[in-house]
Every structure is written in structure tokens, then in C-alpha cells.
Coordinates of C-alpha atoms and ligand atoms in Angstrom, one line a residue:
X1 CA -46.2 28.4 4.7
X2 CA -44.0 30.6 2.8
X3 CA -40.8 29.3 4.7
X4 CA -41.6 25.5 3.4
X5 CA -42.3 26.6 -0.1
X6 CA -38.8 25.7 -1.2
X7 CA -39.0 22.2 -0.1
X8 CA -41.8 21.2 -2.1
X9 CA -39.9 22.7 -5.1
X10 CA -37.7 19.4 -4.9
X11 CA -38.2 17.4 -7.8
X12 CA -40.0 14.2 -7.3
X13 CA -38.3 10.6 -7.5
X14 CA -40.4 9.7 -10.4
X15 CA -39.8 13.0 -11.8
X16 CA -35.8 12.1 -11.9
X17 CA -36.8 8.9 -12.8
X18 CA -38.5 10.0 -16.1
X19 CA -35.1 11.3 -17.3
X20 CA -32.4 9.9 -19.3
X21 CA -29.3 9.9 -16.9
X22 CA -31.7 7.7 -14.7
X23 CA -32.5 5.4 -17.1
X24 CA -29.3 5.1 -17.3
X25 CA -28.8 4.4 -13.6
X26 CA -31.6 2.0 -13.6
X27 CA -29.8 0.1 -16.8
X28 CA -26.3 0.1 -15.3
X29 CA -27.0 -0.1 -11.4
X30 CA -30.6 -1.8 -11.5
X31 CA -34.1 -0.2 -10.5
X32 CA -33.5 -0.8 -6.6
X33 CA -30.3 0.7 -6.6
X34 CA -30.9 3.3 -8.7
X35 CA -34.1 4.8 -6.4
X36 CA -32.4 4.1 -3.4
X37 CA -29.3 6.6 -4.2
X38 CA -32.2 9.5 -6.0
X39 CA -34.2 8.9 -2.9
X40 CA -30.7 9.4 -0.2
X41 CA -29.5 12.3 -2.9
X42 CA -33.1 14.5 -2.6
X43 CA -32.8 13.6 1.4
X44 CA -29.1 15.0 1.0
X45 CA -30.2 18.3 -0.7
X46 CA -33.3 18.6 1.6
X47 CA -30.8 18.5 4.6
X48 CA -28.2 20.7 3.1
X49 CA -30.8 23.3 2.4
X50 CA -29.4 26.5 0.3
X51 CA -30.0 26.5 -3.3
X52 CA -32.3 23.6 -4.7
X53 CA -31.0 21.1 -7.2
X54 CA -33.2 20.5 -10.1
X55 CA -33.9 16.9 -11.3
X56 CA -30.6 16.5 -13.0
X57 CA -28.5 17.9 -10.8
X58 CA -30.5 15.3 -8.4
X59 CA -29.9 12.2 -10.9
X60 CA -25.8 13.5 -11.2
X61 CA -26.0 13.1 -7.6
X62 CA -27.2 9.7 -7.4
X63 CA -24.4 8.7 -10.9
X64 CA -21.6 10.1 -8.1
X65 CA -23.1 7.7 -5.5
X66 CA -23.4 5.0 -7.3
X67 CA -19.8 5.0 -9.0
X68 CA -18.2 5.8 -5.4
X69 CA -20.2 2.6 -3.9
X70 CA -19.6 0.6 -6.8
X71 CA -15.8 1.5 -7.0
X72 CA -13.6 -1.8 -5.9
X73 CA -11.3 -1.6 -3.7
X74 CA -8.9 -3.7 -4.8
X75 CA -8.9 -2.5 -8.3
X76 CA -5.7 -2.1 -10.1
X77 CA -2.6 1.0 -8.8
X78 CA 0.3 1.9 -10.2
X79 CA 2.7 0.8 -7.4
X80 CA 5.3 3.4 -7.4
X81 CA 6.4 2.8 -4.1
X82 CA 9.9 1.7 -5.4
X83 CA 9.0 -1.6 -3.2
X84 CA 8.6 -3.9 -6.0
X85 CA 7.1 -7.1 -3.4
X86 CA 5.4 -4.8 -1.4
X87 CA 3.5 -6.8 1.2
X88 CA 0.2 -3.9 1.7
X89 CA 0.4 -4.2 -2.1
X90 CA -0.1 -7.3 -2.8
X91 CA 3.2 -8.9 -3.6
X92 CA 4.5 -10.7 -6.5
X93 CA 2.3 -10.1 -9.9
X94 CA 1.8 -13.0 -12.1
X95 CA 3.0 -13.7 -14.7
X96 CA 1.1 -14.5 -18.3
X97 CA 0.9 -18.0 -18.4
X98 CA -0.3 -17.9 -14.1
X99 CA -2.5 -15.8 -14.9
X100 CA -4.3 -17.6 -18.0
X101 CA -3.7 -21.0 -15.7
X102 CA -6.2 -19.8 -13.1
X103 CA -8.3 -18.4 -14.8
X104 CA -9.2 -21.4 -16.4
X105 CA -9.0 -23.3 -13.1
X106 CA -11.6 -20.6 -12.1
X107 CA -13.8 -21.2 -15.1
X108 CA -14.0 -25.2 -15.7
X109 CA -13.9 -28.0 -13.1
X110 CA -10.8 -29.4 -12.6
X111 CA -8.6 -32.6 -11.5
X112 CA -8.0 -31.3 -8.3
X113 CA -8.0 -34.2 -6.8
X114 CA -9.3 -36.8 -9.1
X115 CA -6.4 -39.4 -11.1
X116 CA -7.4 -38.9 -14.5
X117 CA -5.6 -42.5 -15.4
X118 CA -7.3 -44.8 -12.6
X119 CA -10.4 -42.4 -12.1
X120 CA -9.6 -42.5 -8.1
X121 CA -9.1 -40.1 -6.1
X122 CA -6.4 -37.9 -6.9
X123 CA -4.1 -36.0 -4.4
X124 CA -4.3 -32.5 -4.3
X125 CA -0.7 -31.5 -3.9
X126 CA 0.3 -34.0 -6.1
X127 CA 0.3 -31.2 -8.9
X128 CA 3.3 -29.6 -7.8
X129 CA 4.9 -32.4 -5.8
X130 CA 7.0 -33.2 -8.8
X131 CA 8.4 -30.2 -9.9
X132 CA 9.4 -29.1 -6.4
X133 CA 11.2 -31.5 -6.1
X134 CA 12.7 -31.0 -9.5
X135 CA 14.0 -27.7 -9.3
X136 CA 14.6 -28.0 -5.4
X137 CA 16.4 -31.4 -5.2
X138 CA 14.6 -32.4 -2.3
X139 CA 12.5 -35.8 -1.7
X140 CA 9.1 -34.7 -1.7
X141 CA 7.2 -31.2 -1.3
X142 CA 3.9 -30.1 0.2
X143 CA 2.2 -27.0 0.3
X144 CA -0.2 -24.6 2.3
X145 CA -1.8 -21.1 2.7
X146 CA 1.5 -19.0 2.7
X147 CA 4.9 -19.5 4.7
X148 CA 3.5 -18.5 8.2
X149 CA 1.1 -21.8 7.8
X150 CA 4.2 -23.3 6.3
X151 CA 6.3 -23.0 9.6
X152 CA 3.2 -23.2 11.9
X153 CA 2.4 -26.7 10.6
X154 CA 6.4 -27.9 10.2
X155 CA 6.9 -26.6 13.7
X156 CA 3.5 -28.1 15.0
X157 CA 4.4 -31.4 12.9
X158 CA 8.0 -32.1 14.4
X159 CA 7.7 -30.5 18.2
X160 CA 4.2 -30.5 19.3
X161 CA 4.9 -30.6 23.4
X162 CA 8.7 -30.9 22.7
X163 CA 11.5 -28.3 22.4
X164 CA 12.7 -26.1 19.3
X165 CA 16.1 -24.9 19.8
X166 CA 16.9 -21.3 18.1
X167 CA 19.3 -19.0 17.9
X168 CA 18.2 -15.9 20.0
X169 CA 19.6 -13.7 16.5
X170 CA 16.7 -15.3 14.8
X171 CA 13.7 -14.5 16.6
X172 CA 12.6 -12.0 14.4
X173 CA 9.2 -10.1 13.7
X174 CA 8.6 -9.9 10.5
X175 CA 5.2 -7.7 9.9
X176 CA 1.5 -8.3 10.6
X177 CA 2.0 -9.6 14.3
X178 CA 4.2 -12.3 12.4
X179 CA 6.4 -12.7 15.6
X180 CA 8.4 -16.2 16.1
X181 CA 7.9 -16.4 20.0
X182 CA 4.4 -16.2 19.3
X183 CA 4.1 -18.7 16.5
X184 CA 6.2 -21.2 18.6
X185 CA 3.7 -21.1 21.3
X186 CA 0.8 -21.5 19.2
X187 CA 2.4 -24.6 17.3
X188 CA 2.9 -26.0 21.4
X189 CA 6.4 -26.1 20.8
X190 CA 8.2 -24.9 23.9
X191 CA 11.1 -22.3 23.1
X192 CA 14.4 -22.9 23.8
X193 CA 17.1 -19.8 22.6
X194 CA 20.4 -20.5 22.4
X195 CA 23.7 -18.0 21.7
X196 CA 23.5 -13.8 22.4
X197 CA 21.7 -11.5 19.9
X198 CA 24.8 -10.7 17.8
X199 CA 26.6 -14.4 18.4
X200 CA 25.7 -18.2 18.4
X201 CA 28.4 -20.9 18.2
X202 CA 28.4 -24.5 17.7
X203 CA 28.3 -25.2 21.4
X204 CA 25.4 -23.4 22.2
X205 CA 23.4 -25.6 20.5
X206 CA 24.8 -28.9 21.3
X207 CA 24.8 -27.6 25.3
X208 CA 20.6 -26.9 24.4
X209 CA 20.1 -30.6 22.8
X210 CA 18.4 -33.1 25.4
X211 CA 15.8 -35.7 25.4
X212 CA 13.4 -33.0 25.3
X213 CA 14.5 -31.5 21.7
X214 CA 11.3 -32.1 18.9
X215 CA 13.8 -30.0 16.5
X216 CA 16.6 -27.5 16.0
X217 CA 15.3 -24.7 14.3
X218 CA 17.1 -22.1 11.6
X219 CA 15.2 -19.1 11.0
X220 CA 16.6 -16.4 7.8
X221 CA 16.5 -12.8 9.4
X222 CA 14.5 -11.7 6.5
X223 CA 14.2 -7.7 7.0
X224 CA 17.0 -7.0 8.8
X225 CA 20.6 -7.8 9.8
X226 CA 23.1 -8.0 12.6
X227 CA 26.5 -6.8 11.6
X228 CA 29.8 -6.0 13.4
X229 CA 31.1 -8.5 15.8
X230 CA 28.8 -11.3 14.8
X231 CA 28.9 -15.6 14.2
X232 CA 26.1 -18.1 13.2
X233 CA 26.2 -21.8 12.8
X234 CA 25.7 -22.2 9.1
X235 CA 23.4 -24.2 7.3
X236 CA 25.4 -27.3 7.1
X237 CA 27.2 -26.9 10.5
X238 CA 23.6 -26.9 11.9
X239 CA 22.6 -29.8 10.1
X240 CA 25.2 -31.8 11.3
X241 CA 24.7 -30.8 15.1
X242 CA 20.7 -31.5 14.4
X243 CA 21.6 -34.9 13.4
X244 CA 24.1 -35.8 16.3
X245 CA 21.3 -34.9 18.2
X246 CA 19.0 -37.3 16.3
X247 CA 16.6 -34.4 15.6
X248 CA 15.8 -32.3 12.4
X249 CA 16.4 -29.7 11.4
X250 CA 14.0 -26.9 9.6
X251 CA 15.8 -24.1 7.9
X252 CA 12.7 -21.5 7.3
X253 CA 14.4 -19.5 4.4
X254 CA 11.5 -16.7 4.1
X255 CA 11.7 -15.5 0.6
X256 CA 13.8 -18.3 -0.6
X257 CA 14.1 -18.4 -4.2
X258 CA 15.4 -21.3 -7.1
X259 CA 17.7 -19.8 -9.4
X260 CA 20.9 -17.7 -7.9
X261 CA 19.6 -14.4 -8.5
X262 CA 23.7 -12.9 -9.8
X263 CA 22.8 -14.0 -13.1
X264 CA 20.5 -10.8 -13.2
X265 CA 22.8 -8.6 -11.2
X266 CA 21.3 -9.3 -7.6
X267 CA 22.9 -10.2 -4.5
X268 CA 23.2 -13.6 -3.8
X269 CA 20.1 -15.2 -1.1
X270 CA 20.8 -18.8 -0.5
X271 CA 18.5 -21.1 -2.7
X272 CA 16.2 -23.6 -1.6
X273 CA 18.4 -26.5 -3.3
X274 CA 21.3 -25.4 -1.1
X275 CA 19.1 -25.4 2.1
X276 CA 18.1 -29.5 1.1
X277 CA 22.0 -30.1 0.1
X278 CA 23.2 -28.5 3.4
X279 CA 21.2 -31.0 5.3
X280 CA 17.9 -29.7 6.4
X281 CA 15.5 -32.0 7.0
X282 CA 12.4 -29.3 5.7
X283 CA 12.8 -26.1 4.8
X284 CA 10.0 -23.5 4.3
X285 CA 9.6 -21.1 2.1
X286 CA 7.0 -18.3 0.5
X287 CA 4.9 -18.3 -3.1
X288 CA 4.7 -15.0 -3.4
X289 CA 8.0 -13.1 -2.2
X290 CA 11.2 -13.5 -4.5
X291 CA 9.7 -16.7 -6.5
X292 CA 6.9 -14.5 -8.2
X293 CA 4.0 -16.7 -7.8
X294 CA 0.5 -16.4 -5.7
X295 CA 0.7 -16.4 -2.0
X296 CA 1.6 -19.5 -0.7
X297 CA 3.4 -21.6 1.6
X298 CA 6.0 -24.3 0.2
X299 CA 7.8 -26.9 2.5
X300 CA 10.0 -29.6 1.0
X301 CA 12.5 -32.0 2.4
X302 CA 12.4 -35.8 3.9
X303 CA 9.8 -37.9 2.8
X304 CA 8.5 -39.3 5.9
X305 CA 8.6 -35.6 7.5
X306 CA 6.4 -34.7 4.7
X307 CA 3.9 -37.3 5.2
X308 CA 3.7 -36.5 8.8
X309 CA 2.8 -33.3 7.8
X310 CA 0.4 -34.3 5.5
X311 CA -1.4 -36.4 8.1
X312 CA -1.8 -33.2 10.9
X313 CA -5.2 -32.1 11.1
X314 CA -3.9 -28.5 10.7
X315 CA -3.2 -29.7 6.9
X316 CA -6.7 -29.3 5.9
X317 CA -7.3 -26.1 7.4
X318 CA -4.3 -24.3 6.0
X319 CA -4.9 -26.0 2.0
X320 CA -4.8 -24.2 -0.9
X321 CA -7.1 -24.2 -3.5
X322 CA -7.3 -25.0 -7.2
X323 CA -6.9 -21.2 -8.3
X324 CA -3.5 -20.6 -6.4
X325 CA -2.3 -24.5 -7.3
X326 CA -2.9 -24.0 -11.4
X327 CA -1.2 -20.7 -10.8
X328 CA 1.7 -22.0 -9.1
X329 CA 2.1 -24.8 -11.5
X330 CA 2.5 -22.2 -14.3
X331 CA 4.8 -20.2 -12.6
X332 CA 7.2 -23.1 -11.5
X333 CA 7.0 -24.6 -15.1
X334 CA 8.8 -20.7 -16.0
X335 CA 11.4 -22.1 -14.1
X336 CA 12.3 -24.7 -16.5
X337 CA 14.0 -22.5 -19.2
X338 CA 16.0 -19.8 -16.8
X339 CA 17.1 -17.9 -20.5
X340 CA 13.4 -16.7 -20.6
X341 CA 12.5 -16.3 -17.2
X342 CA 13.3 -12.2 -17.0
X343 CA 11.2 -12.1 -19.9
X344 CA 8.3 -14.3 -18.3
X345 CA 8.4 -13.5 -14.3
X346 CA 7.2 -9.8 -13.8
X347 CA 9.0 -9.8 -10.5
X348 CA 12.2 -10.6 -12.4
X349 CA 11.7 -8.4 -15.0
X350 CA 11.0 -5.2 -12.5
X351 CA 14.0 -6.6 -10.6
X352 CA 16.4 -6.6 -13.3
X353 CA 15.0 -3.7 -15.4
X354 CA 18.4 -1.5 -16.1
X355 CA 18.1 1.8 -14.1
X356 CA 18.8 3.8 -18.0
X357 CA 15.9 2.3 -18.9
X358 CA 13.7 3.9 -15.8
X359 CA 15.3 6.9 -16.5
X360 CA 14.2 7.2 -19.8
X361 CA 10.6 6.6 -18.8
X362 CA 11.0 8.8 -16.4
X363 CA 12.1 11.6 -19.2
X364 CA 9.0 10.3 -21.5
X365 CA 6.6 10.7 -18.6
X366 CA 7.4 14.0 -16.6
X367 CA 6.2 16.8 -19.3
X368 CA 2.7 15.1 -19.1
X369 CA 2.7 15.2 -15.5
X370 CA 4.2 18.7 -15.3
X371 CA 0.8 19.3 -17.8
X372 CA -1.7 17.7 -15.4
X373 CA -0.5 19.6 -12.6
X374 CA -2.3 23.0 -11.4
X375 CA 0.2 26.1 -11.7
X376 CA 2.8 26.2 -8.4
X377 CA 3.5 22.5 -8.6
X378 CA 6.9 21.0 -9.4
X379 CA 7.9 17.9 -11.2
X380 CA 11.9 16.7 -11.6
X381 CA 13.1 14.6 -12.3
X382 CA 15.1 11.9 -9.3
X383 CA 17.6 9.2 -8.7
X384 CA 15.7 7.0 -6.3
X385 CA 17.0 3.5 -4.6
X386 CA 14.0 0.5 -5.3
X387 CA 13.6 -2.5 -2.6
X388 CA 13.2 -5.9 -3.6
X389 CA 11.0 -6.2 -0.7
X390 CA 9.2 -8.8 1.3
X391 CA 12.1 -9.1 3.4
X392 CA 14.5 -10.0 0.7
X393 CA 17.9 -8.9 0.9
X394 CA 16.8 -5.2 2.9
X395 CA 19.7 -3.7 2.8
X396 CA 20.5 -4.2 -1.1
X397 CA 18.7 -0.9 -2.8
X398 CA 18.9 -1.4 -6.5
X399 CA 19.7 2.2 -8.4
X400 CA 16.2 3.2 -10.1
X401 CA 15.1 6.7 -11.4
X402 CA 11.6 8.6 -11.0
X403 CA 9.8 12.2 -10.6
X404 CA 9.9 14.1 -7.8
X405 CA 7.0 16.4 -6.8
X406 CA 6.9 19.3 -4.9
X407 CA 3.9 21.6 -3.9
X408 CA 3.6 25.1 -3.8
X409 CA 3.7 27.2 -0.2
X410 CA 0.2 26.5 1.7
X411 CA -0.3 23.5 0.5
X412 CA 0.8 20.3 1.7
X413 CA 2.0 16.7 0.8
X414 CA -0.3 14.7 2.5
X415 CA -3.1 16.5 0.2
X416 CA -1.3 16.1 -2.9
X417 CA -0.4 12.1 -1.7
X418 CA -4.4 11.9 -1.4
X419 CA -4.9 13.0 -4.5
X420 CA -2.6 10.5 -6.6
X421 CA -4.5 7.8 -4.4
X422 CA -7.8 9.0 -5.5
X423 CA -7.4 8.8 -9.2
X424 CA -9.1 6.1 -11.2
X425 CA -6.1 3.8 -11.0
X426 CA -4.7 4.8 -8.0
X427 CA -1.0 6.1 -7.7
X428 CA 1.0 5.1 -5.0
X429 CA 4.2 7.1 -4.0
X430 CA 5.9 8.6 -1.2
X431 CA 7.4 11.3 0.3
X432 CA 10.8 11.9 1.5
X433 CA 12.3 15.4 1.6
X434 CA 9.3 17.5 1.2
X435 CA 8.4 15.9 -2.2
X436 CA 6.0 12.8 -3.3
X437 CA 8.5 10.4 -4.9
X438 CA 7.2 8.3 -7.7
X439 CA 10.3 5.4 -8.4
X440 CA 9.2 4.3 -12.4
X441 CA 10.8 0.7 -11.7
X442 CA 7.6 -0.6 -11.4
X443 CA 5.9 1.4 -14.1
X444 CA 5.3 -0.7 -17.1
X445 CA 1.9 0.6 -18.8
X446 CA 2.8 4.0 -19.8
X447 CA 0.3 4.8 -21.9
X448 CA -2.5 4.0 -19.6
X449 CA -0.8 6.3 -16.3
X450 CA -0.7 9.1 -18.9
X451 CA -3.9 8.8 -19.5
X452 CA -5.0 8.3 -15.8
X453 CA -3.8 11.8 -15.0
X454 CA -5.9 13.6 -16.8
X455 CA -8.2 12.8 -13.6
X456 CA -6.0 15.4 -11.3
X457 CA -8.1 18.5 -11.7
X458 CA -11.1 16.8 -11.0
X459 CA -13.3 17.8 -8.0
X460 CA -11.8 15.3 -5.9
X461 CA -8.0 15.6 -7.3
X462 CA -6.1 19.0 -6.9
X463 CA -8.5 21.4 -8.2
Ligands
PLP1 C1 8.0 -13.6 4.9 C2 8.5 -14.6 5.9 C3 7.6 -15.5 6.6 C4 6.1 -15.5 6.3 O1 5.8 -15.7 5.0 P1 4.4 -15.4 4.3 O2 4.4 -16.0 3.0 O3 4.3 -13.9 4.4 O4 3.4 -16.0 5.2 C5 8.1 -16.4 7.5 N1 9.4 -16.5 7.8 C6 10.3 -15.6 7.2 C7 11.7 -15.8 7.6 C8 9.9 -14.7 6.3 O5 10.7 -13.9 5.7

């Protein structure tokens, strides 16, 4: 008897219930939810034995509970990776006028694909048929889910049971069990690689071309790069080849982007409107990577390629709804007026943002977080080299500057990582030479990861 005394000391549910952090719970979480954690909090305690909570202590539980459970997942970071299109991250962000576009697509119904002048059916791609072909110079456009649909569907379209000839430098992997070989045999497009790892010529194609060739296929290594003793058939050598062949070619160019990137002090990537004017037939290309738009998967090129693509079954399975299209309408339209687009198009903007700029961030921002670190930890501050990312131009780090933090003996980085991830807003760095690098390239709201670090001594931060 004496031994069980303690357990009935417990405060009741209704007991908790009857107090004004509860009512609180019951106001912001709802009655059900609100009992539910009390009740697994007092069954908590009664398992953990020791010392018995009283009824607040019990209703600070459940608040703890609640708030983890409730916490979103996907709710803003501060991506300090130095990655600015980093793939786990999400990509490009949009920009203003995307943003304010889908939302509204979100709110209201919308023309998706209804003709406002005849009051017909409308066509749903038909939204941004015009201005890809604008600011591509090819003869009609289509889109899908993102670029792996893109080149599933083109490949699917023009060799289903046929051959696609590629150059064996070109059958890449490109992340999440993105692998060519793979897609090739899922679009039932037979394989046929041409040329050594390092070196393709003219001839290896034109030896591969038979009555069995669907398409020639040109493939942009993306995230990495064959250098030394090396030769590909360029874009317009290929064409050519494809076309004494009587086949087509598709030039999947990845990232792709419009505008030649030098104007803002980037390396050169070859624009979609070269791909068309070298002579691909389609060429393929991403929403979200260099172009700074929501994930999708563009394809433009040859009208009556287009429509064949539009007519494959796969089409409807890979569309894209009327969120992503309003989104990409307003981020194509920024496209329009090039003098403004650094100011508009976040991606630009990070991507151009001058490295003495970074630095003095990074000046402004290091006492605070030299503050909001216990005693023994260091803060300095860094030169660090950003990534465009997404496969863009991998070897082309653009200078940047952060802070550089270092822990003191016994304790180690992977803690003090955790604890930048488990802020409110999350911060995500990383480590190289025994210190958690944060690269500011991508920092833009100062004010607000100030603030955020005030959460670092908190009882699941470095305490
Ligand atoms: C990124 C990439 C893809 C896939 O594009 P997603 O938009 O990620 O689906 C396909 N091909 C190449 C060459 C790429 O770089």
C-alpha cells in the first residue's frame, strides 16, 4: 500500500484540464488533442517513476508534445549549405511575382483549360506555349512533372521499340536513382552507345545509324566532366548526322537556362535557343535548376514532335497542375526585361550577389553568433567557395564568405550540426576541417537568423 501511494499522487486529467495552460491547449490544439497528449504525458511520468510532476509540470508536458507533433517538416531553413539549387533543399526559390501567381491559382478557380474567348475547352499547356517559344526560338513547347518526365516521355515518344544512339561519355547518373541506362529501358528504347568514355567522333555515330535508329540522343554531363584527352560531336555536328540519318535528335540540356549567364559574371552553359538553332529536333530541360522557377519539366522543338508527344498516354500521367503552371508563367514573364531580372529571380540574385557583400554580412552577423554560443565555442570568420548546384556548371565555385565554427575538446560536430538543425528555423551548414561552415551567399533575412539563435541554449540546442 505504501509503495503505490505515490502513484495516486498523479494529478488527474480533469485536474490538468481545469488549468489555464490547458485551456490553452484545448483552444490552440482542440479538446481531442489536447487530452490525448495530458493523458500519454501522466502515462510518461507514471512510467518514468522518480519524482512526481505536479499538474503543470503535466500540462508543460503535453504544450512540448503538441508543438513537436505539430512542427512541419517542411517549414522554412536558412540554407547555408553554400549550394544555392540544392536538390535535398528544394531548389530554385521563387521569385515575388511566382509566388503571388500561385497563390492565387491556389485560391480562385482558374482557366486552366477553358478558352475564355470561345468558352471551349481550353488547352492546358497553352499558357506557356507562347512564351517558350518566345524566349527559346523554337516551334512549339510542352511541359511535364520535372525533366526526368521530360526525357522519359521524349524518349518514349520518338523510340518506343526502336534504338537511341548515345555517346557512352553521356550516360550519366545524376542523383536519386536518376540513371540514363535505366530510364532508356523504361521508355522501351533499346540502348545503343557509341564512342569510348573520354572520346566520340563523328563516325561512331554514323557507323551506329540503321533502320533500327528511333533517335540520336545528346545528353549534357550535368555534375561532372571528362577532361584531358577528350572529343564530342557538338550540338550542330550531331544535328546534322541525326538528319542524314533521317532521325532526330534530342539534346537533354539538364539545367538549361535562357539568358547567357556572363552578363552576371557566370560561366557560360549553352542556352536552350542555341540547342533549337544548332538543330535539335527537342531538347529538354528543368523548371527548377538554373531557370529559377517550380519544378518542372520543359521540352520544346518541332511542332509535329510536340504533338506526338502530346498525344502519348504518359502525357496525362506526368501533367502539371495549375499552381506550378501560374507560377512558371510568372517566372518566364521575368524573362522579358533581362535589366531587372537579378533584381527579380532569387536564384540570380544569390548567384550574382558580390562576395564583399557576403563578407560584410558575415562581419554584421558573427558577434551575435559568438553571443549565442556557450563558453569554449569558436566563431571566425571564412572564405568559402558557393555551388550553383543542380548539376550546373560543378566545377565553377563562385568566391563567397561565411563563419566558421569550432567546438571545444569533448565535444563534437555532429552534435553541434544537430543543434543548428534543431532551431525553430532550421540552419543548415557543413563541416569541413573540424568546423561547421555556414557560406552567408544564401543568407538574405538577417534580422530574422539573429533572432532565431537566441534558441541555441535551449534544452534541445547546446545547453
Ligand atoms: C537534372 C537533370 C535531369 C533531371 O531533371 P529534374 O528536373 O531533376 O527531373 C535530367 N537530365 C539532366 C542532364 C539533368 O542535369
Amino acid at each position: 500500500m505504501v509503495a503505490k501511494a505515490p502513484l495516486r499522487a498523479l494529478p488527474s486529467v480533469d485536474r490538468v484540464l481545469g488549468l489555464a495552460a490547458a485551456a490553452a491547449l484545448v483552444e490552440r490544439f482542440g479538446r481531442s488533442e489536447a487530452v490525448d497528449a495530458i493523458r500519454a504525458a501522466l502515462a510518461e511520468a507514471r512510467a518514468a517513476g522518480g519524482a512526481l510532476p505536479g499538474a503543470a509540470d503535466v500540462a508543460a508536458m503535453a504544450r512540448d508534445a503538441l508543438e513537436r507533433r505539430h512542427r512541419d517538416a517542411l517549414r522554412p531553413l536558412f540554407n547555408l549549405t553554400g549550394t544555392v539549387l540544392h536538390t535535398n533543399l528544394g531548389r530554385a526559390l521563387l521569385a515575388e511575382a511566382a509566388i503571388e501567381a500561385a497563390v492565387a491559382a491556389m485560391r480562385d478557380a482558374a482557366a486552366l483549360e477553358f478558352d475564355l474567348e470561345t468558352g471551349r475547352r481550353g488547352e492546358r499547356d497553352g499558357h506557356l506555349r507562347e512564351i517558350l517559344c518566345e524566349l527559346t526560338g523554337a516551334e512549339d513547347a510542352t511541359l511535364v512533372n520535372n525533366n526526368a518526365a521530360a526525357v522519359l516521355i521524349a524518349l518514349n515518344t520518338l523510340g518506343q521499340g526502336r534504338e537511341a544512339i548515345v555517346s557512352r561519355g553521356e550516360l550519366i547518373e545524376i542523383g536519386g536513382a536518376f540513371r540514363m541506362p535505366d530510364i532508356m529501358a523504361r521508355a522501351g528504347v533499346r540502348l545503343v552507345e557509341v564512342g569510348t568514355t573520354n572520346r566520340t567522333h563523328p563516325g561512331d555515330y554514323r557507323t551506329a545509324l540503321g533502320p533500327e535508329t528511333g533517335l540520336v540522343l545528346k545528353v549534357h554531363t550535368s555534375n561532372y566532366r571528362i577532361e584531358g584527352f577528350t572529343a564530342e560531336v557538338a550540338g550542330a555536328a550531331l544535328a546534322a548526322i541525326a538528319r542524314e540519318g533521317g532521325v532526330p535528335l534530342l539534346n537533354d540540356l539538364g539545367s538549361g537556362t535562357l539568358l547567357n549567364l556572363s552578363r552576371w559574371g557566370l560561366k557560360r552553359e549553352p542556352t536552350v535557343r542555341e540547342a533549337v538553332e544548332e538543330g535539335a529536333d527537342l531538347v529538354t530541360f528543368s523548371g527548377d535548376k538554373l531557370l529559377g522557377g517550380p519544378q518542372a519539366g520543359f521540352i520544346v522543338g518541332r511542332k509535329d514532335l510536340i504533338a506526338a508527344i502530346n498525344r502519348n498516354p504518359m502525357k496525362r500521367a506526368l501533367r502539371v497542375d495549375k499552381v506550378r503552371i501560374a507560377a512558371l508563367a510568372a517566372t518566364l514573364k521575368l524573362y522579358r526585361d533581362p535589366d531587372r531580372l537579378a533584381k527579380r529571380l532569387p536564384t540570380l540574385a544569390l548567384l550574382s550577389r558580390k562576395v564583399v557583400e557576403i563578407e560584410a554580412l558575415a562581419r554584421r552577423v558573427e558577434p551575435h553568433l559568438a553571443a549565442a554560443l556557450p563558453a569554449g565555442f569558436g566563431v571566425a570568420l571564412c572564405e568559402c567557395r558557393s555551388q550553383i548546384g543542380s548539376g550546373a556548371l560543378p566545377l565553377d565555385t563562385l568566391p563567397s564568405a561565411g563563419l566558421r565554427i569550432t567546438a571545444p575538446r569533448g565535444r563534437d560536430l555532429d552534435a553541434l550540426s544537430a543543434a543548428f538543425r534543431a532551431l525553430p528555423r532550421p540552419v543548415i551548414g557543413y563541416v569541413r576541417d573540424g568546423a561547421l561552415v555556414l557560406d552567408l551567399r544564401c543568407l538574405t533575412d538577417e534580422a530574422g537568423f539573429i533572432a532565431n539563435l537566441s534558441a541555441l541554449r535551449a534544452p534541445h540546442g547546446l545547453a
